[in-house]
CSV table of C-alpha atoms in Angstrom, one decimal:
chain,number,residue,atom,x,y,z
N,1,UNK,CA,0.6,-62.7,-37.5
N,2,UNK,CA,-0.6,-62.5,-33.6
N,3,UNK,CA,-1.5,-59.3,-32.7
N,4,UNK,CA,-1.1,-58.0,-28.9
N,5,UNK,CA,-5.0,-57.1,-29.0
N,6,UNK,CA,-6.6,-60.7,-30.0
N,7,UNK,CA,-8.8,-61.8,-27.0
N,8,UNK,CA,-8.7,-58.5,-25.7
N,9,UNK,CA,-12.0,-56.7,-24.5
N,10,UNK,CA,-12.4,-53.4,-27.1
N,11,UNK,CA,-12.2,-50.1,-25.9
N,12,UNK,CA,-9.2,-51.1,-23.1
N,13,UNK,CA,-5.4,-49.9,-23.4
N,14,UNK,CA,-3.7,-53.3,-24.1
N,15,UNK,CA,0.0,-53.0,-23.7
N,16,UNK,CA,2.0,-53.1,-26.6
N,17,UNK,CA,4.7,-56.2,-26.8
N,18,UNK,CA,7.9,-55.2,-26.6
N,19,UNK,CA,10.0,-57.0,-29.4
N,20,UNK,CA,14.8,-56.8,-28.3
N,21,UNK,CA,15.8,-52.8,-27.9
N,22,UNK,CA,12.5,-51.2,-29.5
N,23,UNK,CA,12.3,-49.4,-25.6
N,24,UNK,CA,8.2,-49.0,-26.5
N,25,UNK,CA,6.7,-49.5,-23.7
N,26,UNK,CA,4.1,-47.3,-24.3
N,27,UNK,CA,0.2,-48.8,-24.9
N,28,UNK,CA,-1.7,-49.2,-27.3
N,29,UNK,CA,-5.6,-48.0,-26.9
N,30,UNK,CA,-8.0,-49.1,-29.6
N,31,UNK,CA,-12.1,-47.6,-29.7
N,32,UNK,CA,-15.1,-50.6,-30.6
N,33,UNK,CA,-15.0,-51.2,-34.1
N,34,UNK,CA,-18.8,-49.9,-34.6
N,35,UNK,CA,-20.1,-47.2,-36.2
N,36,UNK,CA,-19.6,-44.0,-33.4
N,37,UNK,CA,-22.5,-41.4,-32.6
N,38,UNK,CA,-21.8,-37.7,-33.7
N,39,UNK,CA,-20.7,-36.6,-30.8
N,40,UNK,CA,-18.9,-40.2,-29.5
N,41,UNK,CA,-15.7,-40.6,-28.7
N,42,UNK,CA,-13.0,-40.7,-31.1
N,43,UNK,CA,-15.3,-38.3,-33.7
N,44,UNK,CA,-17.4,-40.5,-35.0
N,45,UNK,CA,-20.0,-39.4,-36.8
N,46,UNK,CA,-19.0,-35.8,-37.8
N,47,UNK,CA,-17.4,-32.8,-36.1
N,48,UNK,CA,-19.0,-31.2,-33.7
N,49,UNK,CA,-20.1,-27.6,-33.7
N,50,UNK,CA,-20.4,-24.9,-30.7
N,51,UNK,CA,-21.3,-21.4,-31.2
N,52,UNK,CA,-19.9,-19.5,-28.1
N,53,UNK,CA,-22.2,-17.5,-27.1
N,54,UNK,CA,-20.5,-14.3,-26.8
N,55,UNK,CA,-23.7,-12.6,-28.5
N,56,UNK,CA,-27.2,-12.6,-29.4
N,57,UNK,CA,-25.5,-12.7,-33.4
N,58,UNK,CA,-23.7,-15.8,-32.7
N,59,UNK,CA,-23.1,-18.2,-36.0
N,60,UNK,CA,-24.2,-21.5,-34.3
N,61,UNK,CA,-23.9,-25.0,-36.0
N,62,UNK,CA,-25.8,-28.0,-34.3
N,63,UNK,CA,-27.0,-30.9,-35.6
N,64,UNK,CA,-26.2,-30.1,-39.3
N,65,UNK,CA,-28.3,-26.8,-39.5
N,66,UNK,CA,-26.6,-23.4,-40.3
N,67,UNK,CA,-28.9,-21.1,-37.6
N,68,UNK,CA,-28.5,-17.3,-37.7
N,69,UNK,CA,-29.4,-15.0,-35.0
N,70,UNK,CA,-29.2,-11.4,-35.8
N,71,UNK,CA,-26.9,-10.4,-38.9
N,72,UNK,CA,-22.9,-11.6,-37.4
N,73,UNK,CA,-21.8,-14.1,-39.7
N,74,UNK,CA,-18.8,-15.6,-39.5
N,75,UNK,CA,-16.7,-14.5,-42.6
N,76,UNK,CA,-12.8,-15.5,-41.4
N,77,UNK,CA,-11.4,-18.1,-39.7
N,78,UNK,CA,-8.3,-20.2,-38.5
N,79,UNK,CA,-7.3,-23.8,-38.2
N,80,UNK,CA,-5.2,-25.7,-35.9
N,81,UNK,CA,-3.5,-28.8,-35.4
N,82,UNK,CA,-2.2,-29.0,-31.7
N,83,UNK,CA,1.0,-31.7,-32.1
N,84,UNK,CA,3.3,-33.0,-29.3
N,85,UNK,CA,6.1,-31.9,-31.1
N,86,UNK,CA,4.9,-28.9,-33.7
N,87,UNK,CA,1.9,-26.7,-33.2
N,88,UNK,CA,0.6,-25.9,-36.7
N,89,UNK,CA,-2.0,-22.9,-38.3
N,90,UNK,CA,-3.7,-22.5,-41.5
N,91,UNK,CA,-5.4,-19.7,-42.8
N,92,UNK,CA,-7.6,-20.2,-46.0
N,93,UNK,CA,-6.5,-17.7,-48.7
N,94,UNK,CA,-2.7,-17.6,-47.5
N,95,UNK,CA,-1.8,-21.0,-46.0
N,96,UNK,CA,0.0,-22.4,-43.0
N,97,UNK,CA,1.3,-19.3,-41.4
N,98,UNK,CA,2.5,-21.1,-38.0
N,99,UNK,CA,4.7,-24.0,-37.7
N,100,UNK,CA,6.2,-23.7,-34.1
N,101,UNK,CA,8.8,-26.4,-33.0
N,102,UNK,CA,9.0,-27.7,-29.6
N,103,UNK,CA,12.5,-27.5,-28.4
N,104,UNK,CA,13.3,-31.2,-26.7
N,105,UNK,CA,15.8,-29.8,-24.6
N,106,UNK,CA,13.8,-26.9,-23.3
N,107,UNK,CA,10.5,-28.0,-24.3
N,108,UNK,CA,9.5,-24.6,-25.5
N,109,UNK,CA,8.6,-23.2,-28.6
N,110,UNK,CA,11.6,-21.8,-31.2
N,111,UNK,CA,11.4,-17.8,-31.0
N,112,UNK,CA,9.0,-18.1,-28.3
N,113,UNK,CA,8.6,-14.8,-26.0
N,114,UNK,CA,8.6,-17.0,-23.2
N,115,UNK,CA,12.0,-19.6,-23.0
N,116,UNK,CA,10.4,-21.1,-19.8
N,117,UNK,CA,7.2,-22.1,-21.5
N,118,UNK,CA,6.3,-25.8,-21.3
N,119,UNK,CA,5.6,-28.2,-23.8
N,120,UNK,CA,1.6,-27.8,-23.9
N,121,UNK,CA,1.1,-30.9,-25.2
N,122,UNK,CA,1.8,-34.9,-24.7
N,123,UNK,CA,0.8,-37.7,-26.6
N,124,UNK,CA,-2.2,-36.0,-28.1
N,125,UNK,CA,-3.3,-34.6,-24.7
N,126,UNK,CA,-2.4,-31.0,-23.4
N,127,UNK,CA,-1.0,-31.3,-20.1
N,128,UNK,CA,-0.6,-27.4,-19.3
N,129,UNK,CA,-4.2,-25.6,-20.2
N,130,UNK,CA,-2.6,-22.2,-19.1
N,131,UNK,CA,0.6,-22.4,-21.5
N,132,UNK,CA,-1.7,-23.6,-24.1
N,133,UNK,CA,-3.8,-21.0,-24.1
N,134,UNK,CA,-1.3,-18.5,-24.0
N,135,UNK,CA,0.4,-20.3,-27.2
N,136,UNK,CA,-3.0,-20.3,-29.0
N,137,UNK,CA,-4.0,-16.8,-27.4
N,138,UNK,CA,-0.4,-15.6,-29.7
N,139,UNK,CA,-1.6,-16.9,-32.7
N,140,UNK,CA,-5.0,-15.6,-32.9
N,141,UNK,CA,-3.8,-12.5,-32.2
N,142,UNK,CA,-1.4,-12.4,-35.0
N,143,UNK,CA,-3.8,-14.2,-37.4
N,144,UNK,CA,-6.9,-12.9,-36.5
N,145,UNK,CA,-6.7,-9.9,-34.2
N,146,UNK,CA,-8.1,-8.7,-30.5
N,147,UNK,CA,-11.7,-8.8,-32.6
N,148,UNK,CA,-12.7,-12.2,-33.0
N,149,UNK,CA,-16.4,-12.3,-33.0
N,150,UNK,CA,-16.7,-13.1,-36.7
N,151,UNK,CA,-14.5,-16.0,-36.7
N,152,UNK,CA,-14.5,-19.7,-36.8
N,153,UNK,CA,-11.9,-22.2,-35.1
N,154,UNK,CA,-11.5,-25.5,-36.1
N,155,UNK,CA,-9.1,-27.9,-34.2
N,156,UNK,CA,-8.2,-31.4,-34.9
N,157,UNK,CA,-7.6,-34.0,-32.3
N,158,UNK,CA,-6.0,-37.6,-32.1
N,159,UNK,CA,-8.7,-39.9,-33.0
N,160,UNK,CA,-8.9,-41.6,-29.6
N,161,UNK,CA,-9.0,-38.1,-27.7
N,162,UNK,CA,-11.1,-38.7,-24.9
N,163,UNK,CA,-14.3,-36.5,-24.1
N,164,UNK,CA,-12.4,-34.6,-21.2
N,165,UNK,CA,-9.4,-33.7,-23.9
N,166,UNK,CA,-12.3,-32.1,-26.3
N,167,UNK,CA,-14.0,-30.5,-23.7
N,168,UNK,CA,-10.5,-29.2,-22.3
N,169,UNK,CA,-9.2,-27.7,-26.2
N,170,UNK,CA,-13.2,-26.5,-26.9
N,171,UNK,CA,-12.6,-23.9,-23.5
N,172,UNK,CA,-10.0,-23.0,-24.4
N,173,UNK,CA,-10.5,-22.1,-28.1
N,174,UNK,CA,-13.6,-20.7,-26.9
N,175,UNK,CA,-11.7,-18.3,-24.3
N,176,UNK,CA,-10.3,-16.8,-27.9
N,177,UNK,CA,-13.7,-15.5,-28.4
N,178,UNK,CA,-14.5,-16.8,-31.6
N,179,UNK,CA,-17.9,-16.9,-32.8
N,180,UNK,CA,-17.8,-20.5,-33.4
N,181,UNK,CA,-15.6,-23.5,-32.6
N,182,UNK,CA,-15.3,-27.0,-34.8
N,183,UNK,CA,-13.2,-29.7,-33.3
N,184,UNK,CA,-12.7,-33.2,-35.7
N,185,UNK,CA,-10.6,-36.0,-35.2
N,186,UNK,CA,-7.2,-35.6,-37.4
N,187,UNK,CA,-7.8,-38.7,-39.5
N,188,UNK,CA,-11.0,-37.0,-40.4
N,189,UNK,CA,-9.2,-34.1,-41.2
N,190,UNK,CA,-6.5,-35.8,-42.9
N,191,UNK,CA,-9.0,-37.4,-45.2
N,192,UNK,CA,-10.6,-34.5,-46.2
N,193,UNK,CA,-7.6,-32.8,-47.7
N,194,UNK,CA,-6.0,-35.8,-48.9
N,195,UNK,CA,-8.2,-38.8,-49.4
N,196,UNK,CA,-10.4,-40.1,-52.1
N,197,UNK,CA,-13.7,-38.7,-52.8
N,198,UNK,CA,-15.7,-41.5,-52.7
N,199,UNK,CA,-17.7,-43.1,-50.0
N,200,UNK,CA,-15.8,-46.3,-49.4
N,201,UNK,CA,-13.9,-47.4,-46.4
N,202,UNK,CA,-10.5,-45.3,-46.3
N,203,UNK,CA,-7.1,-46.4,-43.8
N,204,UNK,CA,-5.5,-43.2,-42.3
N,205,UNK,CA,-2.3,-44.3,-40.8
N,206,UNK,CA,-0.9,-41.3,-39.3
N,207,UNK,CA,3.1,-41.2,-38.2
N,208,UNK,CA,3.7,-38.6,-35.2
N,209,UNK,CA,6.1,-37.4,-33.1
N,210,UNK,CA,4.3,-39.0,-29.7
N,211,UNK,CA,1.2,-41.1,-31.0
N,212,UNK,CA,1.0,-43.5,-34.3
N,213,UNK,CA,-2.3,-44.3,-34.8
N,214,UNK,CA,-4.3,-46.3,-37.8
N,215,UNK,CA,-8.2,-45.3,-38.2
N,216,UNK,CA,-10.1,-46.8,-40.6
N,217,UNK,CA,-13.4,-44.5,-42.1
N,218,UNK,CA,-16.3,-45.6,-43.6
N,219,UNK,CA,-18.4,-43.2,-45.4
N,220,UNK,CA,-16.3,-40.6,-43.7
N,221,UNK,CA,-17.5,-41.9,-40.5
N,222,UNK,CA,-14.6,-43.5,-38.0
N,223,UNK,CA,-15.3,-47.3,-37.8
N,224,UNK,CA,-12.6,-48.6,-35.8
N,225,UNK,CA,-9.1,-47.0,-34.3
N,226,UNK,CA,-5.9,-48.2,-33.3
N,227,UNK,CA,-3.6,-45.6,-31.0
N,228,UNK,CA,0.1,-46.6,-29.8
N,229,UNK,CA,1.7,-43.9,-27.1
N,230,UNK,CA,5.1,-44.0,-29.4
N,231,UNK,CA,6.5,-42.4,-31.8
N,232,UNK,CA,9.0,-40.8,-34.3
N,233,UNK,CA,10.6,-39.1,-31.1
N,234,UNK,CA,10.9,-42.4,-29.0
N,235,UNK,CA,12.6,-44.5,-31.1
N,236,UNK,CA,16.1,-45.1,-31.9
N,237,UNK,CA,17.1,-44.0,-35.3
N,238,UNK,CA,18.9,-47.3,-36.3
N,239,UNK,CA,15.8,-49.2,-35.5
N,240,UNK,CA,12.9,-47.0,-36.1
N,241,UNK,CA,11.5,-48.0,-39.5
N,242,UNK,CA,11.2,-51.7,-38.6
N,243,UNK,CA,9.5,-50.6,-35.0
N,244,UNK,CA,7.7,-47.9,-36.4
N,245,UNK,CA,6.3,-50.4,-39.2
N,246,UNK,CA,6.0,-53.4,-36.7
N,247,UNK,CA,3.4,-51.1,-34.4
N,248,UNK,CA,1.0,-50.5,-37.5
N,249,UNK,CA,0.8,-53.9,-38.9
N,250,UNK,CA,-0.1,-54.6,-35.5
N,251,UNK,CA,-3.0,-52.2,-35.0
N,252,UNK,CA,-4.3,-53.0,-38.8
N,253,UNK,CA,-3.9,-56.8,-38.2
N,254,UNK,CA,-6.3,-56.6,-35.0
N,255,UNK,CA,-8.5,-54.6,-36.9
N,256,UNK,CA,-8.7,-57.2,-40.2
N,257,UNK,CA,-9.3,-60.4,-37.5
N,258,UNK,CA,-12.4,-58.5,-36.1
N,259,UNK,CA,-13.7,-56.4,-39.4
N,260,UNK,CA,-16.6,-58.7,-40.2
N,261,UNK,CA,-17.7,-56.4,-43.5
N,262,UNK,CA,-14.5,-56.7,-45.5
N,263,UNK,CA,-14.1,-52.9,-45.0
N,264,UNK,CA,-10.4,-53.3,-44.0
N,265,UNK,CA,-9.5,-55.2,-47.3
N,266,UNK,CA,-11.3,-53.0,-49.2
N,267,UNK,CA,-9.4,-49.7,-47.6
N,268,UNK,CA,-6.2,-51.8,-48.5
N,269,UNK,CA,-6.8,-52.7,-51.9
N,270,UNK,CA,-7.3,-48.6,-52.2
N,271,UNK,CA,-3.6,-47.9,-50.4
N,272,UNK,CA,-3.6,-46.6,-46.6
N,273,UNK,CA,-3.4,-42.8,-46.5
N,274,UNK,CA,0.0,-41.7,-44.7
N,275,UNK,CA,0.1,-38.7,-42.8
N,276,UNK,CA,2.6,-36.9,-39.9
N,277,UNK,CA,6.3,-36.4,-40.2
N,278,UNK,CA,6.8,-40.4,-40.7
N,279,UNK,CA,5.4,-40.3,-43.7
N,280,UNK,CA,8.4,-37.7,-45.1
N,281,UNK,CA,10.4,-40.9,-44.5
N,282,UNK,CA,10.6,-43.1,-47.5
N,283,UNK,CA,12.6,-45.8,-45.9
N,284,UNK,CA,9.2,-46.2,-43.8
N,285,UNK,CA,6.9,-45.4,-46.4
N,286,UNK,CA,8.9,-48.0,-48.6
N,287,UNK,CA,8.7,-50.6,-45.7
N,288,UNK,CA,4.9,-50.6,-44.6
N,289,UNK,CA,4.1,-50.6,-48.8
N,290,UNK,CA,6.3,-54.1,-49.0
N,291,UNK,CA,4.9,-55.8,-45.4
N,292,UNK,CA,1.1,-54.7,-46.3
N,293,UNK,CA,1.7,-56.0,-50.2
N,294,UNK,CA,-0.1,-52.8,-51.4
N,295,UNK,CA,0.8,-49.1,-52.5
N,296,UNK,CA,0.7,-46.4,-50.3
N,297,UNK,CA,-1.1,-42.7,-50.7
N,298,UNK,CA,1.2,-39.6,-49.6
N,299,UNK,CA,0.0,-36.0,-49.9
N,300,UNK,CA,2.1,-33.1,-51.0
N,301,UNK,CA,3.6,-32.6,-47.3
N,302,UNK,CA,2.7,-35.2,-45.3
N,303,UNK,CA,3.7,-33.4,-42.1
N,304,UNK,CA,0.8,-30.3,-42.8
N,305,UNK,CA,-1.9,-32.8,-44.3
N,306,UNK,CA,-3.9,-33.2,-41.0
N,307,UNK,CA,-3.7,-29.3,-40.9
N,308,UNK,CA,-4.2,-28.5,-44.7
N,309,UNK,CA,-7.3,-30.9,-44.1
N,310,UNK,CA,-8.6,-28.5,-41.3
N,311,UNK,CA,-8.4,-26.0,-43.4
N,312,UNK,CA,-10.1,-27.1,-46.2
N,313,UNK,CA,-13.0,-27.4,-43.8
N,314,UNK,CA,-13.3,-24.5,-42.5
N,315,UNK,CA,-13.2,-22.7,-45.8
N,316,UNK,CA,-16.5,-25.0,-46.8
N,317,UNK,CA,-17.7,-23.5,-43.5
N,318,UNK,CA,-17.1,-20.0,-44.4
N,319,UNK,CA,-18.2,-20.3,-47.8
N,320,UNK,CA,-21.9,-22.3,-47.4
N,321,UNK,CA,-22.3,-21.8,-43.7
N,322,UNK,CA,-22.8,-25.6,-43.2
N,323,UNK,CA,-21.0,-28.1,-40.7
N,324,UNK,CA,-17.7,-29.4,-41.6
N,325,UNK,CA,-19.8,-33.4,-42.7
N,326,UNK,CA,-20.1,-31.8,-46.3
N,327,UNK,CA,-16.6,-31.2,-46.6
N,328,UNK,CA,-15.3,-35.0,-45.8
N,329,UNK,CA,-15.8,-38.1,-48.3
N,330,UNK,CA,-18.8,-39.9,-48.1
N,331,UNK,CA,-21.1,-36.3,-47.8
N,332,UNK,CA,-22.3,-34.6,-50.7
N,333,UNK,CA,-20.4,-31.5,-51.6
């Protein structure tokens, strides 16, 4: 099978091929297909960690120490998955307590205060910082109160989130005034709650609204991505499984012609790891199992795995006080 990224140079948005009345002309990006640094794009290493500096007690978490300054320690928290289509919150102890739909039509949130409201996020990117914030500023309120100082935040991202998107959702999750803010990569997150706990290389395929995107993890660590700018939303229903299915074998063929460790094969012979609401649809599911000749993993709900992974996160952070690296496969626990 050719793949639309073969001779290409890595770390370049290649555009997709367009195969008769899929209407995706949307590209594909894809990172280097190295080990990342910690702090590299498309989350590496491990999640990074900022204590916000509202106070001399700050919990801080750099580096992979727990330091404490004074006696506030962070005992609560909330996690969030920021979607193009849903924005989703988990709280540990009572579970997702926000699911907000995007209206297509009006592109604001169902029950939202505010029917004018745009859609805060693209594709994985948020377009409108000051209706983000508000969205975000709504749920903290109701989850966690006007107090916030001895709280943590943790937010997952698309893989292939550039440095200016993290830097844009850390301000504004730090605005909240939390004591600490975590940001991962959803396939990390994804793999925490719902992938094996071993240290062996592990395909995330995750089905959104706006982004698909294939990541495979090695260790826990991202070694390669693959990102197309379509989705669940831009496809007609009549042809979307065989699109949808076309764009992934795709993204994991170019990354089996240049894995050079058999790490791809290996993550295959395991199953790929499905997540986002694509992965609720069994004539897709049923599809990508026959065309990649192996069996696929599925979590209880799919849709909330990337969140539920969050979560699970940043309960390990409230219970040892460590950085959210023990909580993923391939770390001791």
């Amino acid at each position: 099978m050719r793949s639309p990224y073969d001779g290409q140079r890595r770390g370049r948005a290649v555009p997709l091929q367009s195969r008769p009345g899929d209407g995706l002309p949307g590209p594909v990006h894809h990172a280097p297909s190295a080990t990342c640094g910690a702090t590299g794009s498309g989350d590496g290493g491990g999640a990074e960690g900022f204590g916000t500096g509202r106070e001399s007690g700050a919990l801080r978490v750099r580096h992979g120490h727990r330091r404490l300054v004074g006696r506030t320690v962070a005992v609560r928290g909330l996690a969030l998955d920021l979607g193009s289509s849903r924005t989703r919150a988990w709280v540990p102890g009572r579970g997702l307590v926000t699911d907000a739909l995007f209206d297509s039509r009006s592109d604001s949130p169902l029950g939202s205060p505010d029917k004018n409201a745009e859609r805060p996020v693209r594709r994985g990117r948020i377009i409108d910082p000051e209706s983000c914030g508000l969205l975000l500023g709504r749920i903290a309120d109701a989850v966690l109160g006007p107090d916030r100082a001895d709280s943590v935040i943790v937010l997952s991202h698309p893989v292939l989130a550039g440095a200016v998107q993290r830097d844009a959702a850390r301000q504004l999750l730090a605005g909240l005034g939390p004591t600490c803010v975590l940001v991962l990569s959803s396939a990390r997150a994804a793999a925490a709650y719902a992938g094996p706990r071993d240290a062996g290389p592990l395909l995330v395929v995750d089905l959104g609204a706006e982004l698909t995107e294939v990541t495979l993890l090695v260790g826990g660590r991202v070694a390669d991505a693959r990102q197309a700018e379509s989705g669940l939303s831009d496809l007609d229903p009549a042809t979307l499984p065989a699109v949808l299915v076309a764009m992934v074998l795709d993204m994991v063929t170019s990354m089996w012609r240049q894995d050079r460790h058999g790490a791809i094969r290996g993550a295959l012979r395991k199953g790929p790891l499905l997540a986002g609401g694509g992965a609720l649809r069994s004539d897709v599911t049923d599809r990508l199992a026959r065309c990649l000749g192996t069996r696929v993993r599925l979590a209880g709900d799919p849709s909330t795995t990337v969140v539920r992974g969050a979560g699970q996160i940043l309960s390990s952070v409230l219970r040892h006080g460590l950085t959210p690296a023990a909580a993923l496969p391939g770390h001791p626990r």
